[in-house]
Short mmCIF file of C-alpha atoms and ligand atoms in Angstrom, two decimals:
data_model
loop_
_atom_site.label_atom_id
_atom_site.label_comp_id
_atom_site.label_asym_id
_atom_site.label_seq_id
_atom_site.Cartn_x
_atom_site.Cartn_y
_atom_site.Cartn_z
CA UNK J 1 21.42 -5.06 -12.59
CA UNK J 2 21.63 -6.47 -16.11
CA UNK J 3 24.91 -7.97 -17.26
CA UNK J 4 25.47 -5.17 -19.78
CA UNK J 5 25.67 -2.72 -16.87
CA UNK J 6 29.13 -4.03 -16.11
CA UNK J 7 30.31 -2.77 -19.53
CA UNK J 8 29.86 0.84 -18.42
CA UNK J 9 33.29 1.64 -17.08
CA UNK J 10 34.02 5.11 -15.71
CA UNK J 11 36.93 7.15 -17.09
CA UNK J 12 38.64 10.30 -15.71
CA UNK J 13 37.21 12.18 -18.69
CA UNK J 14 35.60 11.36 -21.99
CA UNK J 15 36.91 12.72 -25.26
CA UNK J 16 39.46 11.61 -27.79
CA UNK J 17 39.99 14.70 -29.91
CA UNK J 18 40.95 17.43 -30.17
CA UNK J 19 43.79 16.77 -27.72
CA UNK J 20 43.40 18.28 -24.28
CA UNK J 21 44.84 21.77 -24.65
CA UNK J 22 43.29 22.34 -28.09
CA UNK J 23 39.63 21.98 -27.09
CA UNK J 24 37.75 25.28 -26.82
CA UNK J 25 34.38 26.46 -25.53
CA UNK J 26 31.74 27.13 -28.18
CA UNK J 27 31.46 30.45 -30.04
CA UNK J 28 29.48 33.07 -28.14
CA UNK J 29 26.79 33.11 -30.84
CA UNK J 30 25.95 29.54 -29.80
CA UNK J 31 24.37 31.14 -26.75
CA UNK J 32 23.34 34.57 -28.00
CA UNK J 33 22.25 34.42 -31.65
CA UNK J 34 18.45 34.26 -32.13
CA UNK J 35 19.02 32.52 -35.50
CA UNK J 36 20.88 29.70 -33.75
CA UNK J 37 18.08 29.49 -31.20
CA UNK J 38 15.43 29.27 -33.93
CA UNK J 39 17.41 26.50 -35.63
CA UNK J 40 17.69 24.61 -32.33
CA UNK J 41 13.91 24.78 -31.84
CA UNK J 42 13.25 23.52 -35.36
CA UNK J 43 15.95 20.87 -35.64
CA UNK J 44 16.34 19.72 -32.03
CA UNK J 45 13.61 20.59 -29.56
CA UNK J 46 10.66 19.86 -31.84
CA UNK J 47 12.25 16.58 -32.93
CA UNK J 48 13.39 14.96 -29.69
CA UNK J 49 12.08 13.72 -26.36
CA UNK J 50 11.71 16.05 -23.42
CA UNK J 51 10.63 15.42 -19.82
CA UNK J 52 7.08 16.48 -18.91
CA UNK J 53 6.57 15.13 -15.40
CA UNK J 54 5.97 11.99 -13.39
CA UNK J 55 3.09 9.54 -13.66
CA UNK J 56 2.20 9.93 -9.98
CA UNK J 57 1.44 13.62 -10.63
CA UNK J 58 -1.55 12.40 -12.65
CA UNK J 59 -2.22 9.18 -10.75
CA UNK J 60 -6.03 8.84 -10.80
CA UNK J 61 -8.70 9.07 -13.52
CA UNK J 62 -9.50 12.76 -13.98
CA UNK J 63 -6.12 14.03 -12.76
CA UNK J 64 -4.52 16.55 -15.07
CA UNK J 65 -1.38 18.63 -15.31
CA UNK J 66 -1.04 21.61 -17.65
CA UNK J 67 2.48 22.56 -18.61
CA UNK J 68 4.38 24.85 -20.91
CA UNK J 69 6.50 23.11 -23.54
CA UNK J 70 8.71 24.15 -26.39
CA UNK J 71 5.78 23.44 -28.72
CA UNK J 72 3.31 25.45 -26.63
CA UNK J 73 0.82 24.64 -23.87
CA UNK J 74 0.35 20.92 -23.24
CA UNK J 75 -1.91 18.84 -21.06
CA UNK J 76 -1.38 15.47 -19.37
CA UNK J 77 -4.69 13.81 -18.49
CA UNK J 78 -5.55 10.44 -16.95
CA UNK J 79 -8.75 9.14 -18.59
CA UNK J 80 -11.67 7.28 -17.03
CA UNK J 81 -10.09 4.17 -18.55
CA UNK J 82 -6.91 4.78 -16.50
CA UNK J 83 -4.89 5.62 -19.60
CA UNK J 84 -2.56 8.61 -19.44
CA UNK J 85 -2.67 10.83 -22.53
CA UNK J 86 -1.00 14.04 -23.67
CA UNK J 87 -2.73 16.73 -25.71
CA UNK J 88 -2.15 20.23 -26.94
CA UNK J 89 -3.82 22.35 -24.24
CA UNK J 90 -5.65 24.27 -26.93
CA UNK J 91 -9.32 24.47 -27.78
CA UNK J 92 -10.33 23.31 -31.25
CA UNK J 93 -12.72 26.27 -31.65
CA UNK J 94 -10.56 29.39 -31.47
CA UNK J 95 -7.57 28.15 -29.54
CA UNK J 96 -8.02 29.30 -25.97
CA UNK J 97 -6.00 27.27 -23.51
CA UNK J 98 -8.24 24.91 -21.59
CA UNK J 99 -6.77 24.10 -18.19
CA UNK J 100 -4.07 25.62 -15.98
CA UNK J 101 -1.94 24.15 -13.20
CA UNK J 102 -2.74 20.72 -11.78
CA UNK J 103 -6.07 19.38 -10.64
CA UNK J 104 -8.92 16.96 -11.13
CA UNK J 105 -11.76 17.19 -13.64
CA UNK J 106 -14.54 14.99 -14.97
CA UNK J 107 -14.41 16.73 -18.34
CA UNK J 108 -12.49 19.59 -19.91
CA UNK J 109 -14.49 22.75 -20.51
CA UNK J 110 -13.08 25.61 -22.54
CA UNK J 111 -13.28 28.86 -20.54
CA UNK J 112 -14.12 30.89 -23.68
CA UNK J 113 -17.26 29.45 -25.36
CA UNK J 114 -17.62 26.26 -23.31
CA UNK J 115 -16.80 23.60 -25.86
CA UNK J 116 -16.25 20.56 -23.69
CA UNK J 117 -14.07 17.53 -24.12
CA UNK J 118 -14.01 14.09 -22.51
CA UNK J 119 -10.85 13.04 -20.68
CA UNK J 120 -9.87 10.95 -23.72
CA UNK J 121 -9.80 14.14 -25.77
CA UNK J 122 -12.97 13.56 -27.81
CA UNK J 123 -15.30 16.53 -28.21
CA UNK J 124 -18.44 15.95 -26.12
CA UNK J 125 -20.30 19.20 -26.65
CA UNK J 126 -20.09 22.45 -28.59
CA UNK J 127 -22.86 24.90 -27.65
CA UNK J 128 -24.80 26.32 -30.59
CA UNK J 129 -22.82 24.40 -33.19
CA UNK J 130 -25.76 22.15 -34.11
CA UNK J 131 -27.06 24.98 -36.30
CA UNK J 132 -23.79 25.15 -38.20
CA UNK J 133 -23.98 23.25 -41.50
CA UNK J 134 -21.42 20.48 -41.93
CA UNK J 135 -20.19 20.71 -38.34
CA UNK J 136 -19.31 17.34 -36.84
CA UNK J 137 -17.77 16.66 -33.47
CA UNK J 138 -15.46 13.70 -34.19
CA UNK J 139 -12.78 15.55 -36.15
CA UNK J 140 -12.52 18.22 -33.44
CA UNK J 141 -11.11 16.32 -30.50
CA UNK J 142 -8.00 17.54 -28.71
CA UNK J 143 -4.82 17.07 -30.68
CA UNK J 144 -2.66 14.32 -29.16
CA UNK J 145 1.05 14.71 -28.47
CA UNK J 146 3.32 11.70 -28.74
CA UNK J 147 4.13 10.39 -25.26
CA UNK J 148 6.19 7.59 -23.74
CA UNK J 149 6.77 6.69 -20.10
CA UNK J 150 10.00 5.23 -18.77
CA UNK J 151 10.34 4.33 -15.08
CA UNK J 152 7.54 6.71 -14.14
CA UNK J 153 9.07 9.57 -16.17
CA UNK J 154 6.79 11.07 -18.81
CA UNK J 155 8.44 12.19 -22.03
CA UNK J 156 6.81 14.02 -24.93
CA UNK J 157 7.90 14.43 -28.53
CA UNK J 158 6.41 16.66 -31.24
CA UNK J 159 7.92 14.55 -34.02
CA UNK J 160 5.92 11.47 -35.01
CA UNK J 161 8.91 10.15 -36.95
CA UNK J 162 11.54 10.45 -34.21
CA UNK J 163 13.09 7.18 -32.93
CA UNK J 164 11.28 5.80 -29.89
CA UNK J 165 12.31 6.71 -26.36
CA UNK J 166 14.04 3.37 -25.74
CA UNK J 167 16.32 4.00 -28.71
CA UNK J 168 16.98 7.54 -27.51
CA UNK J 169 17.96 6.35 -24.02
CA UNK J 170 20.45 3.76 -25.35
CA UNK J 171 22.20 2.00 -22.47
CA UNK J 172 21.02 4.43 -19.80
CA UNK J 173 18.55 1.92 -18.29
CA UNK J 174 21.45 -0.52 -17.74
CA UNK J 175 23.34 1.92 -15.54
CA UNK J 176 20.48 3.44 -13.56
CA UNK J 177 18.06 0.48 -13.51
CA UNK J 178 18.83 -0.53 -9.92
CA UNK J 179 17.55 2.84 -8.68
CA UNK J 180 14.06 1.68 -9.73
CA UNK J 181 12.80 5.16 -10.51
CA UNK J 182 9.47 3.55 -11.35
CA UNK J 183 8.98 2.82 -7.64
CA UNK J 184 9.64 6.45 -6.67
CA UNK J 185 7.22 9.31 -6.13
CA UNK J 186 7.67 13.02 -6.61
CA UNK J 187 7.40 14.81 -3.29
CA UNK J 188 8.76 18.25 -4.18
CA UNK J 189 8.96 20.58 -7.18
CA UNK J 190 9.89 24.16 -8.07
CA UNK J 191 10.16 26.18 -11.28
CA UNK J 192 12.69 28.97 -11.75
CA UNK J 193 12.62 31.56 -14.55
CA UNK J 194 16.19 32.16 -15.67
CA UNK J 195 17.89 34.77 -17.81
CA UNK J 196 20.22 32.43 -19.62
CA UNK J 197 20.44 30.16 -22.64
CA UNK J 198 19.09 26.64 -22.08
CA UNK J 199 22.44 24.99 -22.87
CA UNK J 200 24.23 26.78 -20.03
CA UNK J 201 21.93 25.13 -17.49
CA UNK J 202 22.68 21.66 -18.85
CA UNK J 203 26.41 22.23 -19.27
CA UNK J 204 26.68 23.48 -15.70
CA UNK J 205 24.78 20.45 -14.45
CA UNK J 206 27.42 18.15 -15.94
CA UNK J 207 30.70 19.51 -14.60
CA UNK J 208 32.12 19.61 -11.07
CA UNK J 209 34.85 22.14 -11.94
CA UNK J 210 32.69 24.95 -10.53
CA UNK J 211 31.26 23.30 -7.44
CA UNK J 212 33.98 24.24 -4.93
CA UNK J 213 33.55 27.90 -5.92
CA UNK J 214 29.88 28.45 -6.80
CA UNK J 215 28.67 26.04 -4.14
CA UNK J 216 31.29 26.82 -1.48
CA UNK J 217 28.50 27.42 1.05
CA UNK J 218 26.50 24.32 0.13
CA UNK J 219 27.77 21.16 -1.58
CA UNK J 220 31.40 22.33 -1.87
CA UNK J 221 34.14 20.77 -4.02
CA UNK J 222 33.30 17.54 -5.79
CA UNK J 223 35.16 15.01 -7.92
CA UNK J 224 33.56 13.08 -10.71
CA UNK J 225 34.28 10.33 -13.20
CA UNK J 226 32.74 10.12 -16.65
CA UNK J 227 31.07 7.21 -18.44
CA UNK J 228 31.30 6.57 -22.18
CA UNK J 229 27.66 5.94 -23.17
CA UNK J 230 25.65 4.74 -26.14
CA UNK J 231 22.39 6.49 -27.01
CA UNK J 232 21.52 10.17 -26.73
CA UNK J 233 22.66 10.72 -23.15
CA UNK J 234 25.72 11.58 -21.06
CA UNK J 235 26.77 10.52 -17.60
CA UNK J 236 29.16 11.44 -14.82
CA UNK J 237 29.28 10.13 -11.28
CA UNK J 238 30.20 12.34 -8.35
CA UNK J 239 31.95 9.94 -6.06
CA UNK J 240 30.89 9.81 -2.44
CA UNK J 241 30.06 6.87 -0.24
CA UNK J 242 26.95 8.60 1.02
CA UNK J 243 24.14 10.58 -0.57
CA UNK J 244 25.12 14.11 -1.58
CA UNK J 245 21.47 15.08 -1.89
CA UNK J 246 21.50 16.25 1.70
CA UNK J 247 24.03 18.63 3.25
CA UNK J 248 26.17 18.27 6.35
CA UNK J 249 24.37 15.44 8.06
CA UNK J 250 24.04 11.70 7.87
CA UNK J 251 21.37 10.97 5.26
CA UNK J 252 18.12 10.32 7.10
CA UNK J 253 17.06 7.71 4.54
CA UNK J 254 18.63 4.31 3.89
CA UNK J 255 20.39 3.25 0.69
CA UNK J 256 17.89 2.10 -1.94
CA UNK J 257 17.37 -1.62 -1.64
CA UNK J 258 19.15 -3.64 -4.31
CA UNK J 259 21.27 -0.71 -5.54
CA UNK J 260 24.10 -1.89 -7.81
CA UNK J 261 27.70 -1.81 -6.68
CA UNK J 262 28.55 1.01 -9.11
CA UNK J 263 25.50 3.02 -8.06
CA UNK J 264 26.54 2.82 -4.40
CA UNK J 265 29.75 4.67 -5.23
CA UNK J 266 28.13 8.06 -5.68
CA UNK J 267 25.55 10.17 -7.51
CA UNK J 268 24.98 9.87 -11.24
CA UNK J 269 24.41 13.14 -13.05
CA UNK J 270 22.95 12.36 -16.43
CA UNK J 271 21.70 14.44 -19.32
CA UNK J 272 19.17 12.88 -21.66
CA UNK J 273 19.63 15.11 -24.68
CA UNK J 274 18.65 17.76 -25.14
CA UNK J 275 17.03 19.19 -21.97
CA UNK J 276 16.60 16.61 -19.20
CA UNK J 277 18.84 15.79 -16.26
CA UNK J 278 18.23 12.94 -13.86
CA UNK J 279 20.50 12.97 -10.80
CA UNK J 280 20.47 9.67 -8.95
CA UNK J 281 21.88 9.44 -5.43
CA UNK J 282 21.94 6.42 -3.14
CA UNK J 283 18.62 7.38 -1.55
CA UNK J 284 16.67 9.53 -4.03
CA UNK J 285 16.43 11.04 -7.49
CA UNK J 286 16.01 14.63 -8.59
CA UNK J 287 15.55 16.10 -12.01
CA UNK J 288 16.42 19.30 -13.79
CA UNK J 289 14.30 19.89 -16.90
CA UNK J 290 14.96 22.98 -18.98
CA UNK J 291 12.44 24.66 -21.27
CA UNK J 292 14.01 27.01 -23.79
CA UNK J 293 11.97 30.22 -24.07
CA UNK J 294 14.29 32.60 -25.93
CA UNK J 295 17.99 32.64 -26.73
CA UNK J 296 18.63 34.16 -23.29
CA UNK J 297 15.58 32.92 -21.35
CA UNK J 298 14.78 29.47 -19.99
CA UNK J 299 12.49 27.91 -17.41
CA UNK J 300 14.14 25.43 -15.08
CA UNK J 301 12.00 22.77 -13.43
CA UNK J 302 13.56 20.98 -10.46
CA UNK J 303 11.78 18.06 -8.83
CA UNK J 304 12.67 15.55 -6.14
CA UNK J 305 11.59 11.90 -5.82
CA UNK J 306 12.02 9.25 -3.13
CA UNK J 307 11.17 5.54 -3.09
CA UNK J 308 7.47 5.33 -2.30
CA UNK J 309 8.18 3.20 0.79
CA UNK J 310 10.22 6.06 2.35
CA UNK J 311 7.25 8.41 2.14
CA UNK J 312 5.20 6.16 4.42
CA UNK J 313 7.33 6.81 7.53
CA UNK J 314 5.43 9.21 9.83
CA UNK J 315 8.17 11.86 9.90
CA UNK J 316 8.88 11.69 6.18
CA UNK J 317 8.35 15.41 5.51
CA UNK J 318 10.71 16.41 8.35
CA UNK J 319 13.36 14.04 7.06
CA UNK J 320 12.94 15.20 3.47
CA UNK J 321 12.99 18.94 4.25
CA UNK J 322 16.81 19.25 4.19
CA UNK J 323 16.85 17.71 0.70
CA UNK J 324 14.39 20.28 -0.57
CA UNK J 325 16.44 23.13 0.92
CA UNK J 326 19.62 21.78 -0.66
CA UNK J 327 18.05 21.29 -4.10
CA UNK J 328 16.62 24.80 -4.15
CA UNK J 329 19.75 26.49 -2.74
CA UNK J 330 22.10 24.77 -5.19
CA UNK J 331 19.81 25.46 -8.16
CA UNK J 332 19.69 29.16 -7.26
CA UNK J 333 23.48 29.29 -6.89
CA UNK J 334 23.83 27.76 -10.35
CA UNK J 335 21.28 30.10 -11.93
CA UNK J 336 23.09 33.07 -10.34
CA UNK J 337 26.41 32.25 -11.98
CA UNK J 338 24.82 31.28 -15.31
CA UNK J 339 23.07 34.64 -15.57
CA UNK J 340 26.50 36.26 -15.14
CA UNK J 341 27.87 33.95 -17.84
CA UNK J 342 25.04 34.91 -20.20
CA UNK J 343 25.87 38.61 -19.75
CA UNK J 344 29.56 37.89 -20.41
CA UNK J 345 28.75 35.90 -23.53
CA UNK J 346 26.99 38.95 -24.98
CA UNK J 347 30.27 40.92 -24.97
CA UNK J 348 31.65 41.81 -28.39
CA UNK J 349 35.03 40.91 -26.98
CA UNK J 350 34.16 37.46 -25.58
CA UNK J 351 36.07 34.64 -27.28
CA UNK J 352 36.03 30.84 -27.01
CA UNK J 353 38.36 29.82 -24.16
CA UNK J 354 40.43 26.67 -23.51
CA UNK J 355 38.52 23.82 -21.86
CA UNK J 356 39.64 21.93 -18.78
CA UNK J 357 39.58 18.13 -18.71
CA UNK J 358 36.76 18.67 -16.24
CA UNK J 359 34.72 20.27 -19.04
CA UNK J 360 34.53 16.98 -20.95
CA UNK J 361 30.75 16.81 -20.86
CA UNK J 362 30.47 20.47 -21.88
CA UNK J 363 32.36 19.56 -25.05
CA UNK J 364 30.29 16.40 -25.56
CA UNK J 365 27.03 18.34 -25.24
CA UNK J 366 28.24 21.19 -27.48
CA UNK J 367 29.07 18.60 -30.12
CA UNK J 368 25.72 16.86 -29.79
CA UNK J 369 23.86 20.11 -30.42
CA UNK J 370 26.15 21.20 -33.29
CA UNK J 371 25.74 17.78 -34.93
CA UNK J 372 21.97 18.31 -35.02
CA UNK J 373 22.09 21.79 -36.56
CA UNK J 374 22.19 22.52 -40.32
CA UNK J 375 25.66 23.17 -41.75
CA UNK J 376 24.88 26.81 -42.60
CA UNK J 377 24.06 27.54 -38.95
CA UNK J 378 27.27 25.91 -37.71
CA UNK J 379 29.24 27.81 -40.39
CA UNK J 380 27.55 31.05 -39.35
CA UNK J 381 28.89 30.52 -35.82
CA UNK J 382 32.39 29.88 -37.15
CA UNK J 383 32.47 26.69 -35.07
S1 LIG R 401 -12.08 29.07 -27.93
FE1 LIG R 401 -12.76 27.30 -26.85
S2 LIG R 401 -14.88 27.33 -27.06
FE2 LIG R 401 -14.24 29.03 -28.19
FE1 LIG R 402 26.32 23.67 -9.82
#
């Protein structure tokens, strides 16, 4: 743990104004107005870092992963040179997508007219194009997407001018460094299509006010503390002296070796603005990554990671199974209530309501988004 980690001191809740009692939830149009959604895409999602997967998903030369992103279909590919690259998953001829799902390839062949690309994105062949005057291959390689990797986590950004990922993460690495996410591997993953605004999924993931009710049959009531942070992220810690990533049993995995004193006290729930959550328990990490699709539609990716050394025990899958069940069950409980909330928000009669002190991160995240929107959009909401 670096010395600066000790400067992150938890508080009961994080906000200074307006005074508790005056703070309100955001206007309903924040979650329902297509104009607001369009502004978020333009001013937030296409300008900031978002999670795209883990390096071990594309571990060997030739491994690829196709994924949907807010900027369209994207492709992660490990080249023959071992370098991981990200491209638009779009052919340079007439824009068919190239690959789907995950797999292994020695080159990338378009399924439409068979233009083919090397794993480094350069165009290797274009049938019949030799007869086309002025055609040259070099300018027609796959279009790269800006990518950075932190602790095995792959982030993409459509804005070449955005601050780098390290700047975006601020002091997050200080707090979560002793989890050594870079030594973990993804062992489980699901995607859920949801009928709710992307922000509801993140807000819900950062408050424990609802857990005793929505998750009465699973994780139950929880208590959390909040951390004032620097950088574009937020953090709470659900306090528990054992991992809450597994339900109703002693965790079958040991505490991560070298875990900091603060990190042993519970599970960090973080949001790296705008769409990525890392939850870090004493024995594992799981993520929630949200892809906004429409003002009332989002795709939720949930993935689970363990230290690589844990996965080498012979009964690893049997030990990990309860974690997978818990992650899926809790995610579905959350999505269930958020789809009800989205319907309620569409009421003509819905109004901003008073926030609890336990909604501190909801307010912080609302403010982060509002601060990145043009004034006329914020005015339009009456926020
Ligand atoms: S669209 Fe890819 S080769 Fe024609
Ligand atoms: Fe929840």
